CSV table of C-alpha atoms and ligand atoms in Angstrom, one decimal:
chain,number,residue,atom,x,y,z
A,1,MET,CA,-32.1,23.8,17.0
A,2,ALA,CA,-32.1,20.5,17.1
A,3,LEU,CA,-31.6,20.2,13.7
A,4,ASN,CA,-27.7,22.3,14.4
A,5,SER,CA,-27.4,20.5,17.5
A,6,PHE,CA,-28.1,17.3,14.8
A,7,LEU,CA,-26.1,18.4,12.0
A,8,ILE,CA,-22.8,19.7,15.0
A,9,ALA,CA,-22.9,15.8,16.0
A,10,LEU,CA,-22.7,14.3,12.1
A,11,ALA,CA,-19.8,16.0,12.4
A,12,LEU,CA,-18.7,14.8,15.3
A,13,VAL,CA,-18.8,11.5,14.4
A,14,VAL,CA,-17.1,12.2,11.0
A,15,LEU,CA,-14.0,13.7,13.2
A,16,VAL,CA,-13.7,10.7,15.4
A,17,GLN,CA,-14.1,8.2,12.6
A,18,GLY,CA,-12.1,10.0,10.4
A,19,ALA,CA,-12.2,10.3,6.4
A,20,SER,CA,-11.3,6.9,5.8
A,21,PHE,CA,-14.8,5.9,6.5
A,22,GLY,CA,-17.4,5.6,4.2
A,23,GLN,CA,-21.5,5.2,4.2
A,24,ASP,CA,-20.9,1.9,4.5
A,25,GLU,CA,-18.8,2.2,6.9
A,26,ARG,CA,-16.2,0.4,4.9
A,27,VAL,CA,-12.2,1.8,6.1
A,28,ARG,CA,-11.5,3.6,2.5
A,29,TYR,CA,-8.1,3.5,0.9
A,30,ASP,CA,-8.7,6.4,-1.4
A,31,ASN,CA,-5.3,7.7,-2.9
A,32,TYR,CA,-3.8,5.7,-0.5
A,33,SER,CA,-0.1,4.4,-1.4
A,34,VAL,CA,2.6,2.1,-0.7
A,35,TYR,CA,6.1,2.9,-0.8
A,36,LYS,CA,9.3,0.8,-0.9
A,37,VAL,CA,11.7,1.8,1.1
A,38,LYS,CA,15.4,0.9,1.4
A,39,PHE,CA,17.2,1.3,4.0
A,40,GLU,CA,21.1,0.3,4.9
A,41,THR,CA,21.7,1.0,9.1
A,42,SER,CA,19.6,-0.5,12.2
A,43,GLU,CA,19.5,3.8,12.5
A,44,GLN,CA,17.7,4.3,8.8
A,45,ARG,CA,15.3,1.5,10.1
A,46,SER,CA,14.2,2.5,13.3
A,47,LEU,CA,13.7,5.7,11.9
A,48,LEU,CA,11.4,4.7,9.1
A,49,LYS,CA,9.9,2.3,12.0
A,50,LYS,CA,9.5,5.3,14.0
A,51,LEU,CA,6.3,6.8,11.0
A,52,VAL,CA,4.2,3.8,11.7
A,53,GLU,CA,4.0,4.8,15.0
A,54,ASP,CA,1.3,7.4,13.1
A,55,ARG,CA,-1.2,5.4,12.5
A,56,GLU,CA,-3.6,7.1,11.0
A,57,LYS,CA,-0.5,8.3,8.0
A,58,PHE,CA,1.5,5.2,8.0
A,59,ARG,CA,1.4,1.4,7.9
A,60,LEU,CA,3.2,-1.2,8.2
A,61,TRP,CA,2.4,-3.6,5.5
A,62,GLN,CA,5.8,-6.4,4.9
A,63,GLU,CA,9.6,-6.0,6.6
A,64,ALA,CA,12.6,-7.4,5.7
A,65,GLN,CA,15.8,-7.0,6.2
A,66,ASP,CA,16.8,-4.4,3.8
A,67,GLU,CA,13.8,-3.0,2.5
A,68,LEU,CA,10.5,-1.7,4.3
A,69,HIS,CA,6.6,-1.3,2.5
A,70,LEU,CA,5.0,1.6,3.9
A,71,MET,CA,1.1,2.1,2.8
A,72,ILE,CA,1.1,6.2,3.9
A,73,SER,CA,-2.1,8.6,3.5
A,74,PRO,CA,-2.4,10.0,0.4
A,75,SER,CA,-1.3,13.8,3.2
A,76,ALA,CA,1.8,11.7,4.8
A,77,PHE,CA,3.6,12.4,1.3
A,78,ASP,CA,5.9,15.1,2.9
A,79,GLU,CA,6.8,13.4,6.3
A,80,LEU,CA,8.2,10.6,3.8
A,81,GLU,CA,9.7,12.1,1.8
A,82,THR,CA,11.8,14.5,4.6
A,83,VAL,CA,12.2,11.0,6.8
A,84,ILE,CA,13.9,9.6,3.5
A,85,ARG,CA,16.4,12.9,2.7
A,86,LYS,CA,16.9,12.4,6.2
A,87,THR,CA,17.6,9.3,6.6
A,88,ASN,CA,19.5,8.4,3.1
A,89,SER,CA,17.0,5.5,2.4
A,90,SER,CA,15.3,5.7,-1.1
A,91,ALA,CA,11.7,4.8,-1.9
A,92,LYS,CA,9.6,3.3,-4.8
A,93,LEU,CA,6.6,3.9,-5.2
A,94,PHE,CA,4.0,0.1,-5.9
A,95,ILE,CA,0.2,0.8,-5.4
A,96,SER,CA,-0.6,4.5,-5.4
A,97,ASN,CA,-4.2,3.8,-5.3
A,98,VAL,CA,-4.9,1.3,-3.0
A,99,GLN,CA,-8.4,1.4,-2.6
A,100,GLU,CA,-8.1,1.3,-6.6
A,101,LEU,CA,-7.1,-2.5,-5.7
A,102,ILE,CA,-9.4,-3.1,-3.5
A,103,ASP,CA,-11.8,-2.2,-5.5
A,104,LEU,CA,-11.4,-3.6,-8.4
A,105,GLU,CA,-11.0,-7.1,-6.8
A,106,GLU,CA,-14.7,-6.8,-4.9
A,107,GLU,CA,-15.6,-6.4,-8.2
A,108,ALA,CA,-14.1,-9.5,-9.6
A,109,ASN,CA,-15.8,-11.3,-6.6
A,110,ILE,CA,-18.8,-10.1,-7.1
A,111,LYS,CA,-18.9,-11.2,-10.6
A,112,ALA,CA,-17.1,-14.4,-10.2
A,113,THR,CA,-20.2,-14.7,-7.1
A,114,ARG,CA,-23.1,-14.6,-10.0
A,115,ASP,CA,-21.8,-16.3,-11.5
A,116,GLY,CA,-21.9,-19.2,-8.4
A,117,SER,CA,-20.7,-18.8,-5.1
A,118,PHE,CA,-17.5,-20.9,-4.3
A,119,GLY,CA,-15.1,-20.9,-6.4
A,120,TRP,CA,-11.1,-20.1,-6.9
A,121,THR,CA,-11.4,-16.6,-8.5
A,122,LYS,CA,-12.5,-15.0,-6.9
A,123,TYR,CA,-12.3,-14.5,-2.6
A,124,ASN,CA,-15.2,-16.7,-0.7
A,125,SER,CA,-16.6,-15.5,2.3
A,126,LEU,CA,-16.1,-16.7,6.0
A,127,ALA,CA,-19.6,-18.1,5.1
A,128,GLU,CA,-18.7,-19.8,1.8
A,129,ILE,CA,-15.7,-21.1,3.1
A,130,TYR,CA,-18.2,-23.0,5.7
A,131,ALA,CA,-20.8,-24.1,3.6
A,132,TRP,CA,-18.4,-25.2,0.7
A,133,LEU,CA,-16.9,-27.6,3.7
A,134,ASP,CA,-20.4,-29.4,4.8
A,135,GLU,CA,-21.0,-30.3,0.9
A,136,ILE,CA,-18.0,-31.7,1.5
A,137,LEU,CA,-17.9,-33.5,3.6
A,138,VAL,CA,-21.1,-34.3,2.8
A,139,ALA,CA,-19.5,-35.7,-0.8
A,140,TYR,CA,-16.1,-37.5,1.3
A,141,PRO,CA,-17.9,-38.9,4.2
A,142,VAL,CA,-15.7,-41.5,4.1
A,143,ILE,CA,-12.4,-39.8,3.9
A,144,THR,CA,-13.2,-36.3,5.2
A,145,GLU,CA,-14.2,-35.7,8.8
A,146,SER,CA,-14.9,-32.7,10.3
A,147,PHE,CA,-13.3,-31.2,13.8
A,148,ILE,CA,-13.9,-27.8,15.7
A,149,LEU,CA,-10.3,-26.1,16.7
A,150,GLY,CA,-13.4,-24.0,19.8
A,151,GLN,CA,-15.3,-20.3,19.3
A,152,SER,CA,-13.0,-17.3,18.5
A,153,TYR,CA,-14.0,-14.2,20.3
A,154,GLU,CA,-16.7,-13.4,19.1
A,155,GLY,CA,-18.5,-16.4,19.2
A,156,ARG,CA,-17.4,-17.7,15.9
A,157,THR,CA,-16.9,-21.4,15.2
A,158,ILE,CA,-13.2,-22.5,14.7
A,159,ARG,CA,-13.4,-25.3,11.7
A,160,GLY,CA,-11.4,-27.4,10.6
A,161,ILE,CA,-11.5,-31.1,7.9
A,162,LYS,CA,-9.4,-33.7,8.4
A,163,ILE,CA,-8.5,-35.6,5.4
A,164,SER,CA,-7.4,-39.3,5.9
A,165,TYR,CA,-7.6,-41.7,3.0
A,166,LYS,CA,-6.2,-45.0,5.3
A,167,SER,CA,-4.6,-45.4,8.5
A,168,ASN,CA,-0.9,-45.0,10.1
A,169,ASN,CA,-0.4,-41.8,7.8
A,170,PRO,CA,2.6,-38.7,8.9
A,171,GLY,CA,0.5,-36.6,9.5
A,172,VAL,CA,0.4,-32.7,7.9
A,173,PHE,CA,-1.3,-30.1,10.0
A,174,ILE,CA,-1.9,-26.3,8.0
A,175,GLU,CA,-3.4,-23.3,9.3
A,176,SER,CA,-4.1,-20.8,7.8
A,177,ASN,CA,-5.2,-17.4,7.7
A,178,ILE,CA,-4.3,-16.2,10.6
A,179,HIS,CA,-3.9,-13.2,9.5
A,180,ALA,CA,-7.0,-12.2,8.1
A,181,ARG,CA,-5.6,-9.7,5.6
A,182,GLU,CA,-4.3,-13.1,3.8
A,183,TRP,CA,-6.6,-13.6,1.9
A,184,VAL,CA,-4.5,-16.4,-0.5
A,185,THR,CA,-4.0,-18.5,2.2
A,186,SER,CA,-7.2,-19.4,3.1
A,187,ALA,CA,-7.8,-19.7,-0.8
A,188,THR,CA,-4.7,-21.9,-1.6
A,189,ALA,CA,-6.2,-24.0,1.1
A,190,THR,CA,-9.4,-25.1,-0.2
A,191,TRP,CA,-7.3,-25.6,-3.3
A,192,LEU,CA,-5.9,-27.9,-1.2
A,193,ILE,CA,-7.7,-29.6,0.2
A,194,ASN,CA,-10.1,-29.8,-3.1
A,195,GLU,CA,-7.3,-31.1,-5.0
A,196,PHE,CA,-6.6,-33.8,-2.6
A,197,LEU,CA,-10.1,-35.3,-2.8
A,198,THR,CA,-10.7,-35.0,-6.2
A,199,SER,CA,-8.0,-35.0,-8.9
A,200,THR,CA,-6.7,-38.1,-10.9
A,201,ASP,CA,-3.3,-36.8,-11.3
A,202,GLU,CA,-0.9,-39.2,-9.9
A,203,PHE,CA,1.1,-37.9,-7.9
A,204,VAL,CA,-1.2,-35.3,-6.1
A,205,ARG,CA,-3.1,-38.7,-5.3
A,206,ASP,CA,0.2,-40.4,-3.9
A,207,LEU,CA,0.3,-36.9,-2.4
A,208,ALA,CA,-3.2,-37.0,-1.2
A,209,GLN,CA,-3.3,-40.8,0.1
A,210,ASN,CA,0.0,-41.1,1.7
A,211,HIS,CA,-0.6,-38.3,4.7
A,212,ASP,CA,-3.5,-37.7,7.3
A,213,TRP,CA,-4.5,-33.8,6.7
A,214,TYR,CA,-5.2,-31.5,9.1
A,215,ILE,CA,-6.2,-28.2,8.1
A,216,VAL,CA,-7.7,-25.0,9.1
A,217,PRO,CA,-8.5,-22.3,5.7
A,218,VAL,CA,-8.9,-19.8,8.3
A,219,LEU,CA,-7.7,-19.6,12.0
A,220,ASN,CA,-8.3,-16.0,12.7
A,221,VAL,CA,-12.2,-15.9,12.1
A,222,ASP,CA,-13.3,-12.5,13.7
A,223,GLY,CA,-10.3,-10.9,11.8
A,224,PHE,CA,-11.6,-12.3,8.3
A,225,ALA,CA,-14.9,-11.5,8.3
A,226,TYR,CA,-13.7,-7.9,10.2
A,227,SER,CA,-11.0,-7.7,6.8
A,228,HIS,CA,-14.8,-9.0,4.4
A,229,GLU,CA,-17.3,-6.7,6.4
A,230,LYS,CA,-15.3,-3.3,7.2
A,231,ASP,CA,-11.6,-3.1,6.7
A,232,ARG,CA,-9.6,-5.5,4.1
A,233,MET,CA,-6.1,-3.5,5.3
A,234,TRP,CA,-7.2,-5.3,8.8
A,235,ARG,CA,-4.6,-8.4,10.6
A,236,LYS,CA,-4.9,-9.2,13.6
A,237,THR,CA,-7.2,-10.5,16.4
A,238,ARG,CA,-11.0,-8.7,16.8
A,239,GLN,CA,-10.9,-8.7,21.1
A,240,PRO,CA,-11.0,-5.2,22.9
A,241,SER,CA,-7.9,-4.4,24.5
A,242,ASP,CA,-8.7,-3.3,28.9
A,243,ILE,CA,-5.5,-0.8,28.6
A,244,SER,CA,-6.7,1.2,25.4
A,245,SER,CA,-9.0,1.9,22.6
A,246,CYS,CA,-7.0,-0.1,20.1
A,247,VAL,CA,-8.9,-3.5,18.5
A,248,GLY,CA,-7.0,-6.6,18.4
A,249,VAL,CA,-3.7,-8.6,18.9
A,250,ASP,CA,-0.8,-10.4,16.6
A,251,PRO,CA,-1.5,-14.1,16.8
A,252,ASN,CA,0.9,-14.6,14.7
A,253,ARG,CA,2.8,-13.2,18.8
A,254,ASN,CA,0.4,-14.7,20.9
A,255,TYR,CA,2.2,-18.8,21.3
A,256,ASP,CA,3.6,-18.9,24.7
A,257,SER,CA,7.1,-19.3,23.5
A,258,HIS,CA,9.6,-17.3,23.8
A,259,TRP,CA,6.3,-14.8,24.2
A,260,MET,CA,7.8,-11.1,23.9
A,261,GLU,CA,12.1,-11.8,23.7
A,262,ASN,CA,14.1,-10.0,21.8
A,263,ASP,CA,11.7,-7.5,20.3
A,264,GLY,CA,10.1,-9.6,18.6
A,265,ALA,CA,6.6,-8.3,19.4
A,266,SER,CA,5.2,-4.7,20.9
A,267,SER,CA,3.3,-4.4,24.3
A,268,ASP,CA,1.9,-2.0,22.0
A,269,PRO,CA,-1.5,-2.8,21.5
A,270,CYS,CA,-2.5,-0.4,19.0
A,271,ALA,CA,0.4,-2.3,17.0
A,272,GLU,CA,0.2,-4.7,14.1
A,273,ASP,CA,2.6,-7.4,16.1
A,274,TYR,CA,1.2,-6.8,19.7
A,275,GLY,CA,2.3,-9.8,21.5
A,276,GLY,CA,-1.8,-9.5,23.8
A,277,PRO,CA,-1.7,-9.1,27.2
A,278,ASN,CA,0.0,-12.6,28.0
A,279,PRO,CA,0.2,-15.6,26.1
A,280,PHE,CA,-2.4,-17.2,24.7
A,281,SER,CA,-4.7,-14.7,26.0
A,282,GLU,CA,-6.5,-15.1,22.3
A,283,PRO,CA,-8.8,-17.9,22.5
A,284,GLU,CA,-8.9,-18.5,18.7
A,285,VAL,CA,-4.6,-18.7,19.5
A,286,GLN,CA,-5.2,-20.9,22.8
A,287,ALA,CA,-7.6,-23.4,20.4
A,288,LEU,CA,-5.0,-23.9,17.9
A,289,ALA,CA,-2.3,-25.5,20.5
A,290,ASP,CA,-5.4,-27.2,22.1
A,291,PHE,CA,-5.5,-29.1,19.5
A,292,VAL,CA,-2.2,-29.9,18.3
A,293,SER,CA,-1.2,-30.0,21.5
A,294,SER,CA,-3.3,-33.2,22.2
A,295,ASN,CA,-2.3,-34.3,18.7
A,296,LYS,CA,1.0,-33.8,18.5
A,297,GLU,CA,1.8,-37.3,18.0
A,298,LYS,CA,0.5,-37.3,15.3
A,299,ILE,CA,1.5,-34.4,13.7
A,300,ASN,CA,4.9,-34.3,11.6
A,301,VAL,CA,4.8,-31.3,9.8
A,302,LEU,CA,2.9,-28.3,10.6
A,303,LEU,CA,2.8,-25.4,7.4
A,304,ALA,CA,1.3,-21.9,8.5
A,305,PHE,CA,0.1,-20.3,5.1
A,306,HIS,CA,1.3,-16.7,5.6
A,307,SER,CA,0.9,-13.6,2.4
A,308,TYR,CA,2.8,-11.9,1.3
A,309,SER,CA,6.8,-12.0,0.1
A,310,GLN,CA,7.6,-15.6,-1.2
A,311,LEU,CA,9.8,-16.6,1.6
A,312,LEU,CA,10.1,-20.2,3.4
A,313,LEU,CA,10.9,-18.9,7.2
A,314,SER,CA,11.5,-21.7,10.0
A,315,PRO,CA,12.7,-21.6,13.4
A,316,TYR,CA,13.6,-19.8,15.3
A,317,GLY,CA,12.0,-16.6,14.9
A,318,HIS,CA,12.7,-14.8,18.1
A,319,THR,CA,16.5,-15.5,18.5
A,320,LYS,CA,19.2,-14.9,15.5
A,321,GLU,CA,22.5,-16.3,17.5
A,322,GLU,CA,21.3,-19.6,17.8
A,323,PHE,CA,19.4,-22.1,15.4
A,324,PRO,CA,17.5,-25.1,15.7
A,325,PRO,CA,19.2,-28.1,16.0
A,326,ASN,CA,17.9,-30.0,12.8
A,327,PHE,CA,18.0,-26.6,10.4
A,328,ASP,CA,20.6,-28.0,8.0
A,329,ASP,CA,18.1,-30.6,7.5
A,330,MET,CA,14.7,-27.5,7.8
A,331,MET,CA,17.0,-25.8,5.0
A,332,GLU,CA,17.1,-28.7,2.5
A,333,VAL,CA,13.8,-29.5,2.7
A,334,ALA,CA,12.8,-25.3,2.0
A,335,LYS,CA,14.9,-25.6,-1.3
A,336,ALA,CA,13.7,-28.7,-2.3
A,337,TYR,CA,10.0,-26.7,-2.2
A,338,GLY,CA,12.1,-23.4,-3.8
A,339,ASP,CA,13.2,-25.9,-7.1
A,340,ALA,CA,9.6,-27.0,-7.5
A,341,VAL,CA,8.0,-23.9,-7.0
A,342,GLU,CA,10.8,-22.7,-9.7
A,343,SER,CA,10.4,-25.2,-11.9
A,344,LEU,CA,6.5,-24.7,-13.0
A,345,PRO,CA,6.5,-22.5,-15.8
A,346,TYR,CA,5.2,-20.0,-13.9
A,347,GLY,CA,9.3,-20.0,-12.7
A,348,THR,CA,8.2,-18.1,-9.4
A,349,VAL,CA,11.0,-17.7,-7.2
A,350,TYR,CA,10.6,-18.0,-2.9
A,351,ARG,CA,14.0,-17.8,-0.5
A,352,TYR,CA,14.4,-19.4,2.1
A,353,GLY,CA,16.3,-18.8,6.8
A,354,SER,CA,15.1,-18.8,9.5
A,355,SER,CA,12.1,-15.9,10.3
A,356,ALA,CA,14.9,-13.9,12.6
A,357,GLY,CA,18.3,-14.8,10.3
A,358,ILE,CA,16.5,-13.9,6.9
A,359,LEU,CA,13.1,-11.3,9.0
A,360,TYR,CA,13.5,-9.9,11.7
A,361,PRO,CA,12.9,-10.9,14.9
A,362,ALA,CA,9.1,-13.1,15.8
A,363,SER,CA,8.7,-14.7,18.8
A,364,GLY,CA,5.3,-16.0,19.0
A,365,SER,CA,4.4,-17.4,15.8
A,366,THR,CA,2.9,-20.7,15.3
A,367,ILE,CA,5.9,-22.4,14.2
A,368,ASP,CA,7.6,-21.2,17.2
A,369,TRP,CA,5.6,-22.7,19.0
A,370,ALA,CA,4.7,-25.9,18.1
A,371,TYR,CA,9.1,-26.4,16.5
A,372,ASN,CA,10.0,-25.2,20.1
A,373,GLU,CA,6.8,-26.7,22.2
A,374,GLN,CA,5.6,-29.5,21.3
A,375,GLY,CA,8.6,-30.8,19.2
A,376,VAL,CA,7.2,-30.3,15.3
A,377,GLU,CA,10.2,-31.5,14.1
A,378,ILE,CA,9.9,-29.6,10.4
A,379,SER,CA,7.8,-26.5,10.6
A,380,TYR,CA,7.4,-23.5,7.8
A,381,THR,CA,6.2,-20.8,8.3
A,382,ILE,CA,5.1,-19.9,4.1
A,383,GLU,CA,4.8,-16.5,3.3
A,384,PHE,CA,2.7,-16.6,-0.8
A,385,ARG,CA,2.6,-14.6,-3.2
A,386,ASP,CA,3.3,-11.6,-4.7
A,387,THR,CA,6.8,-9.8,-3.7
A,388,GLY,CA,5.1,-6.6,-3.6
A,389,ARG,CA,3.8,-5.4,-6.9
A,390,TYR,CA,0.0,-6.6,-5.3
A,391,GLY,CA,0.9,-7.5,-1.5
A,392,PHE,CA,-2.3,-8.8,0.3
A,393,ILE,CA,-4.3,-7.5,-2.2
A,394,LEU,CA,-3.4,-9.9,-4.4
A,395,PRO,CA,-5.4,-10.6,-8.2
A,396,PRO,CA,-7.4,-13.6,-7.8
A,397,VAL,CA,-6.1,-14.3,-11.2
A,398,HIS,CA,-3.7,-15.6,-9.0
A,399,ILE,CA,-5.5,-17.9,-6.6
A,400,ILE,CA,-3.9,-20.9,-9.3
A,401,PRO,CA,-1.2,-20.2,-9.6
A,402,ASN,CA,-0.3,-19.4,-6.2
A,403,ALA,CA,-2.4,-23.2,-5.1
A,404,GLU,CA,-0.4,-24.9,-7.6
A,405,GLU,CA,3.4,-23.4,-7.0
A,406,ALA,CA,1.5,-24.7,-2.4
A,407,LEU,CA,0.9,-28.0,-4.5
A,408,VAL,CA,4.2,-29.5,-6.1
A,409,GLY,CA,5.9,-27.5,-3.6
A,410,ILE,CA,4.5,-29.4,-0.2
A,411,VAL,CA,5.3,-32.5,-2.6
A,412,ALA,CA,8.6,-31.4,-2.3
A,413,LEU,CA,8.9,-30.5,1.0
A,414,LEU,CA,7.4,-34.2,2.4
A,415,ASP,CA,9.8,-36.1,-0.5
A,416,LYS,CA,12.3,-34.4,1.3
A,417,CYS,CA,11.1,-34.7,4.9
A,418,GLU,CA,10.4,-38.6,3.8
A,419,GLU,CA,14.6,-38.7,2.4
A,420,LEU,CA,15.1,-37.3,5.7
A,421,GLY,CA,13.9,-39.4,8.1
A,422,TYR,CA,11.1,-37.3,9.0
A,423,LEU,CA,8.1,-38.8,8.5
A,424,GLU,CA,8.2,-42.1,10.8
A,425,LEU,CA,4.8,-42.5,12.7
A,426,LYS,CA,6.0,-41.0,16.6
B,1,0X9,O1,5.5,-10.9,10.7
B,1,0X9,C1,3.8,-12.1,10.7
B,1,0X9,O2,3.9,-12.3,11.1
B,1,0X9,C2,4.3,-13.3,9.3
B,1,0X9,N1,4.5,-12.3,8.8
B,1,0X9,S1,3.6,-11.3,7.7
B,1,0X9,O3,4.0,-10.3,6.4
B,1,0X9,N2,3.2,-12.5,6.4
B,1,0X9,O4,2.8,-10.8,8.4
B,1,0X9,C3,6.3,-14.0,9.8
B,1,0X9,C4,6.9,-14.6,10.4
B,1,0X9,C5,7.2,-15.8,10.0
B,1,0X9,N3,8.1,-16.0,11.3
B,1,0X9,C6,8.7,-16.4,12.3
B,1,0X9,N4,7.3,-18.1,12.7
B,1,0X9,N5,9.4,-16.4,13.5
B,2,ZN,ZN1,13.2,-17.5,25.6
B,3,ZN,ZN1,1.1,-13.2,7.7
């Protein structure tokens, strides 16, 4: 009897959690595949987007003007096929088993951890990143300074590092890993910190020494920890909702600037782009905003690191009907970044434009808030590698090439900013 009720309880737990939870309580994505779906009309788009309302079967990975990247569960293939046929759109498989990529990544991480704890041949955990930051701060006490943005919902500390070789430098703020699963962003941010402190290359030295750097390697610390420990595909924060059993807010929709306008965010707590119950509902977002607003006279340029798609996105995110006053300058700056990246032997191509113009309306993002509300006139989202072959699960061999691209891109971007007069002290 006791055993019976135990088995029933066990069966219930399995049912409630779904088949995707394995024994180690990580969400598994066995035989989940990712398709690029091309469409032409907005009717096709909305029919396709309706699919992701069923989060058990469909998850949106990426969205562009004429293309959606959909992750689908093994049981959802027929449904996808039906909608593809009905909407006359076309789908191309580019990842056949998401779990396989996650397992390969995990193996590489474990192997690299055995050879030493921190580095750029693997993806580091939050604890590893913070331990490394402490080492850096001890090794470079004059040039570096630790700062704390605040505490996350779950009580983790959100840390940043300031690098300053001299006074009266223009300031560059880098926000990284606001989206939990975009691991290459914090890997790139830490690599840049290391280069700024250790490189002997003349152009890196100039870059490092002639700007003040404010770098937050992981903003969404709770989501990041969760993506390492439980669900590799987690995007949002980890604060529960009052009105739903779904957890988390899209922090890049939670800033108080044109919040929730123009379908630029969802009001559904279960959606990946949920804007939150109110602007700044997320402590991580509020913490970043407090820091930037109290240091805004020192910040000339703000860069928000994301992945993936290889894009440079300027404001506005909330509307494609209007463009910011210095849009032409921002496009010149973006072109400089893209040209510099493309000139490397890798030949990687970045496209650029305004967020709403070349992607989709996204309101309440970091860069729009910094630009609209804080007067940071050069404010960019950079979507790193790749364009979908691996998506968020970019193999660690890409970390250094991606970071090198970011470095030469940022050099060119700041040169252009200087030329256009954006690096004057405020
Ligand atoms: O949707 C987002 O938040 C960003 N793309 S991601 O795949 N990394 O989630 C793009 C945001 C760009 N839009 C604005 N900054 N407004
Ligand atoms: Zn508005
Ligand atoms: Zn992102």
